[in-house]
PDB file of C-alpha atoms in Angstrom:
ATOM      1  CA  UNK A   1     101.086   8.665 113.036  1.00  0.00           C
ATOM      2  CA  UNK A   2     103.870  11.217 112.825  1.00  0.00           C
ATOM      3  CA  UNK A   3     104.838  12.864 116.065  1.00  0.00           C
ATOM      4  CA  UNK A   4     104.781  16.647 115.969  1.00  0.00           C
ATOM      5  CA  UNK A   5     106.863  19.078 117.959  1.00  0.00           C
ATOM      6  CA  UNK A   6     104.850  20.764 120.633  1.00  0.00           C
ATOM      7  CA  UNK A   7     105.666  23.291 123.324  1.00  0.00           C
ATOM      8  CA  UNK A   8     104.361  23.558 126.873  1.00  0.00           C
ATOM      9  CA  UNK A   9     104.943  26.237 129.483  1.00  0.00           C
ATOM     10  CA  UNK A  10     107.717  24.988 131.758  1.00  0.00           C
ATOM     11  CA  UNK A  11     108.706  27.883 133.984  1.00  0.00           C
ATOM     12  CA  UNK A  12     108.089  27.420 137.702  1.00  0.00           C
ATOM     13  CA  UNK A  13     108.480  31.168 138.157  1.00  0.00           C
ATOM     14  CA  UNK A  14     107.122  32.806 135.016  1.00  0.00           C
ATOM     15  CA  UNK A  15     108.346  36.191 133.927  1.00  0.00           C
ATOM     16  CA  UNK A  16     105.751  38.920 133.627  1.00  0.00           C
ATOM     17  CA  UNK A  17     105.173  40.858 130.452  1.00  0.00           C
ATOM     18  CA  UNK A  18     105.940  44.507 130.883  1.00  0.00           C
ATOM     19  CA  UNK A  19     102.776  46.412 131.760  1.00  0.00           C
ATOM     20  CA  UNK A  20     100.408  43.512 131.020  1.00  0.00           C
ATOM     21  CA  UNK A  21     100.458  41.513 134.238  1.00  0.00           C
ATOM     22  CA  UNK A  22     100.287  38.275 132.230  1.00  0.00           C
ATOM     23  CA  UNK A  23     102.776  35.453 132.772  1.00  0.00           C
ATOM     24  CA  UNK A  24     105.217  34.755 129.957  1.00  0.00           C
ATOM     25  CA  UNK A  25     106.294  31.173 130.539  1.00  0.00           C
ATOM     26  CA  UNK A  26     109.529  29.775 129.287  1.00  0.00           C
ATOM     27  CA  UNK A  27     108.968  27.025 126.732  1.00  0.00           C
ATOM     28  CA  UNK A  28     109.991  23.402 126.479  1.00  0.00           C
ATOM     29  CA  UNK A  29     109.530  20.705 123.831  1.00  0.00           C
ATOM     30  CA  UNK A  30     107.529  17.497 123.860  1.00  0.00           C
ATOM     31  CA  UNK A  31     106.474  15.112 121.099  1.00  0.00           C
ATOM     32  CA  UNK A  32     102.777  14.242 120.779  1.00  0.00           C
ATOM     33  CA  UNK A  33     101.190  12.001 118.177  1.00  0.00           C
ATOM     34  CA  UNK A  34      98.174  13.891 116.770  1.00  0.00           C
ATOM     35  CA  UNK A  35      94.885  11.989 116.588  1.00  0.00           C
ATOM     36  CA  UNK A  36      92.893  12.066 113.367  1.00  0.00           C
ATOM     37  CA  UNK A  37      89.162  12.489 112.893  1.00  0.00           C
ATOM     38  CA  UNK A  38      88.425  13.123 116.561  1.00  0.00           C
ATOM     39  CA  UNK A  39      84.939  14.379 117.376  1.00  0.00           C
ATOM     40  CA  UNK A  40      82.226  14.007 119.988  1.00  0.00           C
ATOM     41  CA  UNK A  41      78.748  13.550 118.514  1.00  0.00           C
ATOM     42  CA  UNK A  42      75.851  14.287 120.818  1.00  0.00           C
ATOM     43  CA  UNK A  43      72.174  13.537 120.163  1.00  0.00           C
ATOM     44  CA  UNK A  44      70.077  13.873 123.314  1.00  0.00           C
ATOM     45  CA  UNK A  45      66.499  13.180 122.331  1.00  0.00           C
ATOM     46  CA  UNK A  46      65.320  13.708 125.894  1.00  0.00           C
ATOM     47  CA  UNK A  47      66.574  13.663 129.455  1.00  0.00           C
ATOM     48  CA  UNK A  48      64.310  13.446 132.494  1.00  0.00           C
ATOM     49  CA  UNK A  49      65.630  14.301 135.919  1.00  0.00           C
ATOM     50  CA  UNK A  50      64.527  12.060 138.809  1.00  0.00           C
ATOM     51  CA  UNK A  51      60.883  12.513 139.862  1.00  0.00           C
ATOM     52  CA  UNK A  52      60.180  14.895 136.979  1.00  0.00           C
ATOM     53  CA  UNK A  53      57.897  14.338 133.994  1.00  0.00           C
ATOM     54  CA  UNK A  54      58.966  17.267 131.821  1.00  0.00           C
ATOM     55  CA  UNK A  55      62.239  16.797 129.914  1.00  0.00           C
ATOM     56  CA  UNK A  56      65.136  18.835 131.262  1.00  0.00           C
ATOM     57  CA  UNK A  57      66.867  18.453 127.868  1.00  0.00           C
ATOM     58  CA  UNK A  58      65.209  17.656 124.565  1.00  0.00           C
ATOM     59  CA  UNK A  59      66.348  17.592 120.948  1.00  0.00           C
ATOM     60  CA  UNK A  60      69.966  18.534 121.684  1.00  0.00           C
ATOM     61  CA  UNK A  61      72.161  17.781 118.668  1.00  0.00           C
ATOM     62  CA  UNK A  62      75.743  19.015 118.509  1.00  0.00           C
ATOM     63  CA  UNK A  63      79.133  17.844 117.267  1.00  0.00           C
ATOM     64  CA  UNK A  64      82.304  18.931 119.056  1.00  0.00           C
ATOM     65  CA  UNK A  65      85.348  18.925 116.785  1.00  0.00           C
ATOM     66  CA  UNK A  66      88.895  18.021 117.776  1.00  0.00           C
ATOM     67  CA  UNK A  67      91.759  20.481 117.987  1.00  0.00           C
ATOM     68  CA  UNK A  68      89.793  23.260 119.663  1.00  0.00           C
ATOM     69  CA  UNK A  69      88.253  24.168 123.006  1.00  0.00           C
ATOM     70  CA  UNK A  70      84.473  24.390 122.977  1.00  0.00           C
ATOM     71  CA  UNK A  71      82.826  26.249 125.852  1.00  0.00           C
ATOM     72  CA  UNK A  72      79.369  25.717 127.329  1.00  0.00           C
ATOM     73  CA  UNK A  73      78.571  29.000 129.052  1.00  0.00           C
ATOM     74  CA  UNK A  74      75.708  29.557 131.458  1.00  0.00           C
ATOM     75  CA  UNK A  75      74.675  30.656 134.910  1.00  0.00           C
ATOM     76  CA  UNK A  76      74.820  28.293 137.872  1.00  0.00           C
ATOM     77  CA  UNK A  77      71.956  25.827 138.065  1.00  0.00           C
ATOM     78  CA  UNK A  78      71.188  25.858 134.346  1.00  0.00           C
ATOM     79  CA  UNK A  79      72.258  22.273 133.665  1.00  0.00           C
ATOM     80  CA  UNK A  80      75.878  22.516 132.520  1.00  0.00           C
ATOM     81  CA  UNK A  81      77.142  19.821 134.885  1.00  0.00           C
ATOM     82  CA  UNK A  82      74.059  17.707 134.165  1.00  0.00           C
ATOM     83  CA  UNK A  83      74.897  17.911 130.458  1.00  0.00           C
ATOM     84  CA  UNK A  84      78.390  16.576 131.139  1.00  0.00           C
ATOM     85  CA  UNK A  85      76.869  13.819 133.278  1.00  0.00           C
ATOM     86  CA  UNK A  86      74.719  12.730 130.346  1.00  0.00           C
ATOM     87  CA  UNK A  87      77.795  12.655 128.111  1.00  0.00           C
ATOM     88  CA  UNK A  88      79.569  10.476 130.698  1.00  0.00           C
ATOM     89  CA  UNK A  89      76.597   8.211 131.349  1.00  0.00           C
ATOM     90  CA  UNK A  90      76.496   9.143 135.035  1.00  0.00           C
ATOM     91  CA  UNK A  91      73.319  11.242 135.097  1.00  0.00           C
ATOM     92  CA  UNK A  92      70.852  10.001 137.693  1.00  0.00           C
ATOM     93  CA  UNK A  93      67.772  10.555 135.536  1.00  0.00           C
ATOM     94  CA  UNK A  94      66.556   8.824 132.384  1.00  0.00           C
ATOM     95  CA  UNK A  95      68.357   9.727 129.156  1.00  0.00           C
ATOM     96  CA  UNK A  96      67.283   8.849 125.636  1.00  0.00           C
ATOM     97  CA  UNK A  97      70.549   9.746 123.949  1.00  0.00           C
ATOM     98  CA  UNK A  98      73.153   8.640 121.436  1.00  0.00           C
ATOM     99  CA  UNK A  99      76.655   9.748 122.428  1.00  0.00           C
ATOM    100  CA  UNK A 100      79.512   8.772 120.115  1.00  0.00           C
ATOM    101  CA  UNK A 101      83.187   9.328 120.881  1.00  0.00           C
ATOM    102  CA  UNK A 102      84.890   9.231 117.467  1.00  0.00           C
ATOM    103  CA  UNK A 103      88.660   8.942 117.046  1.00  0.00           C
ATOM    104  CA  UNK A 104      91.073   7.191 114.691  1.00  0.00           C
ATOM    105  CA  UNK A 105      88.221   5.796 112.612  1.00  0.00           C
ATOM    106  CA  UNK A 106      86.412   4.307 115.621  1.00  0.00           C
ATOM    107  CA  UNK A 107      82.974   5.224 116.948  1.00  0.00           C
ATOM    108  CA  UNK A 108      82.873   4.359 120.637  1.00  0.00           C
ATOM    109  CA  UNK A 109      80.060   4.415 123.162  1.00  0.00           C
ATOM    110  CA  UNK A 110      80.641   6.238 126.428  1.00  0.00           C
ATOM    111  CA  UNK A 111      81.550   3.055 128.293  1.00  0.00           C
ATOM    112  CA  UNK A 112      83.889   1.908 125.511  1.00  0.00           C
ATOM    113  CA  UNK A 113      85.663   5.277 125.451  1.00  0.00           C
ATOM    114  CA  UNK A 114      86.049   5.227 129.239  1.00  0.00           C
ATOM    115  CA  UNK A 115      87.367   1.665 129.326  1.00  0.00           C
ATOM    116  CA  UNK A 116      89.930   2.484 126.657  1.00  0.00           C
ATOM    117  CA  UNK A 117      91.123   5.482 128.665  1.00  0.00           C
ATOM    118  CA  UNK A 118      90.270   8.019 125.986  1.00  0.00           C
ATOM    119  CA  UNK A 119      88.333  10.393 128.258  1.00  0.00           C
ATOM    120  CA  UNK A 120      89.987  12.830 130.657  1.00  0.00           C
ATOM    121  CA  UNK A 121      87.775  14.492 133.268  1.00  0.00           C
ATOM    122  CA  UNK A 122      88.466  17.596 135.352  1.00  0.00           C
ATOM    123  CA  UNK A 123      86.146  19.171 137.882  1.00  0.00           C
ATOM    124  CA  UNK A 124      86.268  21.995 140.396  1.00  0.00           C
ATOM    125  CA  UNK A 125      86.903  19.323 143.022  1.00  0.00           C
ATOM    126  CA  UNK A 126      90.445  18.139 142.305  1.00  0.00           C
ATOM    127  CA  UNK A 127      89.476  14.537 143.212  1.00  0.00           C
ATOM    128  CA  UNK A 128      92.846  13.592 144.651  1.00  0.00           C
ATOM    129  CA  UNK A 129      92.947  10.650 147.065  1.00  0.00           C
ATOM    130  CA  UNK A 130      93.935  12.248 150.395  1.00  0.00           C
ATOM    131  CA  UNK A 131      96.195   9.446 151.667  1.00  0.00           C
ATOM    132  CA  UNK A 132      98.167   9.111 148.424  1.00  0.00           C
ATOM    133  CA  UNK A 133     101.137  11.255 147.479  1.00  0.00           C
ATOM    134  CA  UNK A 134     101.019  13.456 144.396  1.00  0.00           C
ATOM    135  CA  UNK A 135     103.058  10.897 142.474  1.00  0.00           C
ATOM    136  CA  UNK A 136     100.729   8.089 143.534  1.00  0.00           C
ATOM    137  CA  UNK A 137      97.705  10.165 142.563  1.00  0.00           C
ATOM    138  CA  UNK A 138      99.240  10.807 139.154  1.00  0.00           C
ATOM    139  CA  UNK A 139      99.761   7.078 138.636  1.00  0.00           C
ATOM    140  CA  UNK A 140      96.387   6.062 140.089  1.00  0.00           C
ATOM    141  CA  UNK A 141      94.551   5.826 136.731  1.00  0.00           C
ATOM    142  CA  UNK A 142      96.743   2.899 135.647  1.00  0.00           C
ATOM    143  CA  UNK A 143      95.776   1.034 138.829  1.00  0.00           C
ATOM    144  CA  UNK A 144      92.091   1.602 138.096  1.00  0.00           C
ATOM    145  CA  UNK A 145      92.201   0.963 134.357  1.00  0.00           C
ATOM    146  CA  UNK A 146      94.482  -1.747 132.989  1.00  0.00           C
ATOM    147  CA  UNK A 147      94.060  -0.405 129.458  1.00  0.00           C
ATOM    148  CA  UNK A 148      96.061   2.708 130.255  1.00  0.00           C
ATOM    149  CA  UNK A 149      99.749   2.730 129.403  1.00  0.00           C
ATOM    150  CA  UNK A 150     102.176   3.266 132.269  1.00  0.00           C
ATOM    151  CA  UNK A 151     103.948   6.610 131.968  1.00  0.00           C
ATOM    152  CA  UNK A 152     107.629   7.089 132.668  1.00  0.00           C
ATOM    153  CA  UNK A 153     108.784   9.270 135.553  1.00  0.00           C
ATOM    154  CA  UNK A 154     110.283  11.690 133.036  1.00  0.00           C
ATOM    155  CA  UNK A 155     106.778  12.315 131.631  1.00  0.00           C
ATOM    156  CA  UNK A 156     105.513  13.084 135.137  1.00  0.00           C
ATOM    157  CA  UNK A 157     108.451  15.408 135.764  1.00  0.00           C
ATOM    158  CA  UNK A 158     107.832  17.186 132.482  1.00  0.00           C
ATOM    159  CA  UNK A 159     104.175  17.907 133.217  1.00  0.00           C
ATOM    160  CA  UNK A 160     104.885  18.913 136.803  1.00  0.00           C
ATOM    161  CA  UNK A 161     107.384  21.408 135.412  1.00  0.00           C
ATOM    162  CA  UNK A 162     104.937  22.534 132.729  1.00  0.00           C
ATOM    163  CA  UNK A 163     102.420  23.380 135.442  1.00  0.00           C
ATOM    164  CA  UNK A 164     104.969  25.539 137.236  1.00  0.00           C
ATOM    165  CA  UNK A 165     105.193  23.168 140.208  1.00  0.00           C
ATOM    166  CA  UNK A 166     108.330  22.301 142.147  1.00  0.00           C
ATOM    167  CA  UNK A 167     109.802  18.843 141.618  1.00  0.00           C
ATOM    168  CA  UNK A 168     109.439  17.804 145.260  1.00  0.00           C
ATOM    169  CA  UNK A 169     105.663  18.144 145.055  1.00  0.00           C
ATOM    170  CA  UNK A 170     105.461  14.498 143.970  1.00  0.00           C
ATOM    171  CA  UNK A 171     106.156  13.401 147.559  1.00  0.00           C
ATOM    172  CA  UNK A 172     103.552  15.642 149.170  1.00  0.00           C
ATOM    173  CA  UNK A 173     100.033  14.685 150.218  1.00  0.00           C
ATOM    174  CA  UNK A 174      97.032  16.648 148.887  1.00  0.00           C
ATOM    175  CA  UNK A 175      96.444  18.474 152.202  1.00  0.00           C
ATOM    176  CA  UNK A 176      99.933  19.959 151.856  1.00  0.00           C
ATOM    177  CA  UNK A 177      99.010  21.587 148.543  1.00  0.00           C
ATOM    178  CA  UNK A 178      97.128  24.800 147.909  1.00  0.00           C
ATOM    179  CA  UNK A 179      93.886  24.767 145.938  1.00  0.00           C
ATOM    180  CA  UNK A 180      95.656  26.005 142.812  1.00  0.00           C
ATOM    181  CA  UNK A 181      98.386  23.381 143.139  1.00  0.00           C
ATOM    182  CA  UNK A 182      95.796  20.592 143.446  1.00  0.00           C
ATOM    183  CA  UNK A 183      94.020  21.818 140.320  1.00  0.00           C
ATOM    184  CA  UNK A 184      97.260  21.856 138.356  1.00  0.00           C
ATOM    185  CA  UNK A 185      98.111  18.330 139.532  1.00  0.00           C
ATOM    186  CA  UNK A 186      94.678  17.177 138.368  1.00  0.00           C
ATOM    187  CA  UNK A 187      95.202  18.667 134.911  1.00  0.00           C
ATOM    188  CA  UNK A 188      98.657  17.097 134.743  1.00  0.00           C
ATOM    189  CA  UNK A 189      97.122  13.723 135.595  1.00  0.00           C
ATOM    190  CA  UNK A 190      94.536  14.054 132.840  1.00  0.00           C
ATOM    191  CA  UNK A 191      97.083  15.036 130.192  1.00  0.00           C
ATOM    192  CA  UNK A 192      99.597  12.420 131.317  1.00  0.00           C
ATOM    193  CA  UNK A 193      97.542   9.663 129.684  1.00  0.00           C
ATOM    194  CA  UNK A 194      97.004  11.571 126.422  1.00  0.00           C
ATOM    195  CA  UNK A 195      93.185  11.588 126.297  1.00  0.00           C
ATOM    196  CA  UNK A 196      91.314  12.012 123.035  1.00  0.00           C
ATOM    197  CA  UNK A 197      88.496  13.778 124.884  1.00  0.00           C
ATOM    198  CA  UNK A 198      88.650  16.270 127.759  1.00  0.00           C
ATOM    199  CA  UNK A 199      85.512  17.193 129.706  1.00  0.00           C
ATOM    200  CA  UNK A 200      86.140  20.069 132.111  1.00  0.00           C
ATOM    201  CA  UNK A 201      83.634  21.265 134.704  1.00  0.00           C
ATOM    202  CA  UNK A 202      84.556  24.659 136.203  1.00  0.00           C
ATOM    203  CA  UNK A 203      88.134  23.473 136.819  1.00  0.00           C
ATOM    204  CA  UNK A 204      89.515  27.032 136.526  1.00  0.00           C
ATOM    205  CA  UNK A 205      87.054  28.538 139.011  1.00  0.00           C
ATOM    206  CA  UNK A 206      88.692  30.016 142.095  1.00  0.00           C
ATOM    207  CA  UNK A 207      92.200  30.156 140.623  1.00  0.00           C
ATOM    208  CA  UNK A 208      94.281  33.322 140.621  1.00  0.00           C
ATOM    209  CA  UNK A 209      94.939  34.910 137.204  1.00  0.00           C
ATOM    210  CA  UNK A 210      98.501  33.612 136.882  1.00  0.00           C
ATOM    211  CA  UNK A 211      97.552  29.988 137.574  1.00  0.00           C
ATOM    212  CA  UNK A 212      94.537  30.284 135.292  1.00  0.00           C
ATOM    213  CA  UNK A 213      96.801  31.548 132.514  1.00  0.00           C
ATOM    214  CA  UNK A 214      99.348  28.807 133.104  1.00  0.00           C
ATOM    215  CA  UNK A 215      96.742  26.025 132.993  1.00  0.00           C
ATOM    216  CA  UNK A 216      95.122  27.582 129.948  1.00  0.00           C
ATOM    217  CA  UNK A 217      98.425  27.631 128.040  1.00  0.00           C
ATOM    218  CA  UNK A 218      99.094  23.966 128.765  1.00  0.00           C
ATOM    219  CA  UNK A 219      95.527  22.937 127.940  1.00  0.00           C
ATOM    220  CA  UNK A 220      95.328  24.942 124.699  1.00  0.00           C
ATOM    221  CA  UNK A 221      98.688  23.629 123.504  1.00  0.00           C
ATOM    222  CA  UNK A 222      97.738  20.017 124.203  1.00  0.00           C
ATOM    223  CA  UNK A 223      94.324  20.243 122.529  1.00  0.00           C
ATOM    224  CA  UNK A 224      95.774  21.875 119.418  1.00  0.00           C
ATOM    225  CA  UNK A 225      98.749  19.542 119.121  1.00  0.00           C
ATOM    226  CA  UNK A 226      96.892  16.299 119.843  1.00  0.00           C
ATOM    227  CA  UNK A 227      93.735  17.192 117.944  1.00  0.00           C
ATOM    228  CA  UNK A 228      91.734  16.327 121.057  1.00  0.00           C
ATOM    229  CA  UNK A 229      88.136  17.287 121.723  1.00  0.00           C
ATOM    230  CA  UNK A 230      87.824  19.619 124.712  1.00  0.00           C
ATOM    231  CA  UNK A 231      84.514  20.737 126.200  1.00  0.00           C
ATOM    232  CA  UNK A 232      84.715  23.210 129.070  1.00  0.00           C
ATOM    233  CA  UNK A 233      81.659  24.309 131.043  1.00  0.00           C
ATOM    234  CA  UNK A 234      81.790  27.545 132.991  1.00  0.00           C
ATOM    235  CA  UNK A 235      79.725  30.453 134.238  1.00  0.00           C
ATOM    236  CA  UNK A 236      82.676  32.838 133.777  1.00  0.00           C
ATOM    237  CA  UNK A 237      82.267  34.998 130.677  1.00  0.00           C
ATOM    238  CA  UNK A 238      85.884  36.215 130.693  1.00  0.00           C
ATOM    239  CA  UNK A 239      87.149  32.661 130.981  1.00  0.00           C
ATOM    240  CA  UNK A 240      84.915  31.569 128.114  1.00  0.00           C
ATOM    241  CA  UNK A 241      86.177  34.396 125.907  1.00  0.00           C
ATOM    242  CA  UNK A 242      89.816  33.671 126.710  1.00  0.00           C
ATOM    243  CA  UNK A 243      89.648  29.906 126.175  1.00  0.00           C
ATOM    244  CA  UNK A 244      86.806  29.073 123.870  1.00  0.00           C
ATOM    245  CA  UNK A 245      87.097  28.603 120.143  1.00  0.00           C
ATOM    246  CA  UNK A 246      83.361  27.900 120.100  1.00  0.00           C
ATOM    247  CA  UNK A 247      80.798  29.084 122.642  1.00  0.00           C
TER     248      UNK A 247
END
């Protein structure tokens, strides 16, 4: 694969466009090898929640293409997170489903894609281990999954900078970080291992507009450059309109 030149936002203190109130980040360069033929194929014939007899989902067939952000939009309690749980094989009910993670000519089951480190997951809960430093949290996936490639410190520094975070954040514990900082660290951790598939559950909820914009820029650039599949679930119509290529 040929590496392509890709830009991320790298300004810790973004300038503001005159009159718009939107951050205009400075730009930096990074090389990413684009993935070919990436798609997520979903066929949920039925899904029963625990202690229920009527299917919560039935006859759901959809393909999510790589290189774009797809958005699942709906009100709270309508099953968006449950849908992601079915895709990840963690739903507590009974699913009759065929989920295929397709990339580089391979068709992988959910467990195969997870074991190979191809799936990045972000949720509204930043899921940082409280007694580990930011740097240790960023490196934690390689301790949990031996199939993941160790990333150099320069890659960590680059993404920390791309998220508009100060360099010394790597030594801090999660309780020393604001909510927005924890969310940006979590996105940096997901992108650090170059996932083919990103599943995002309300990860932008509760962020201020500038941090939302910053994370969106980094996410959009990565998805486009890498050709990754990205599915974002949200109840926020404005967020869906700003991020989603497909809704």
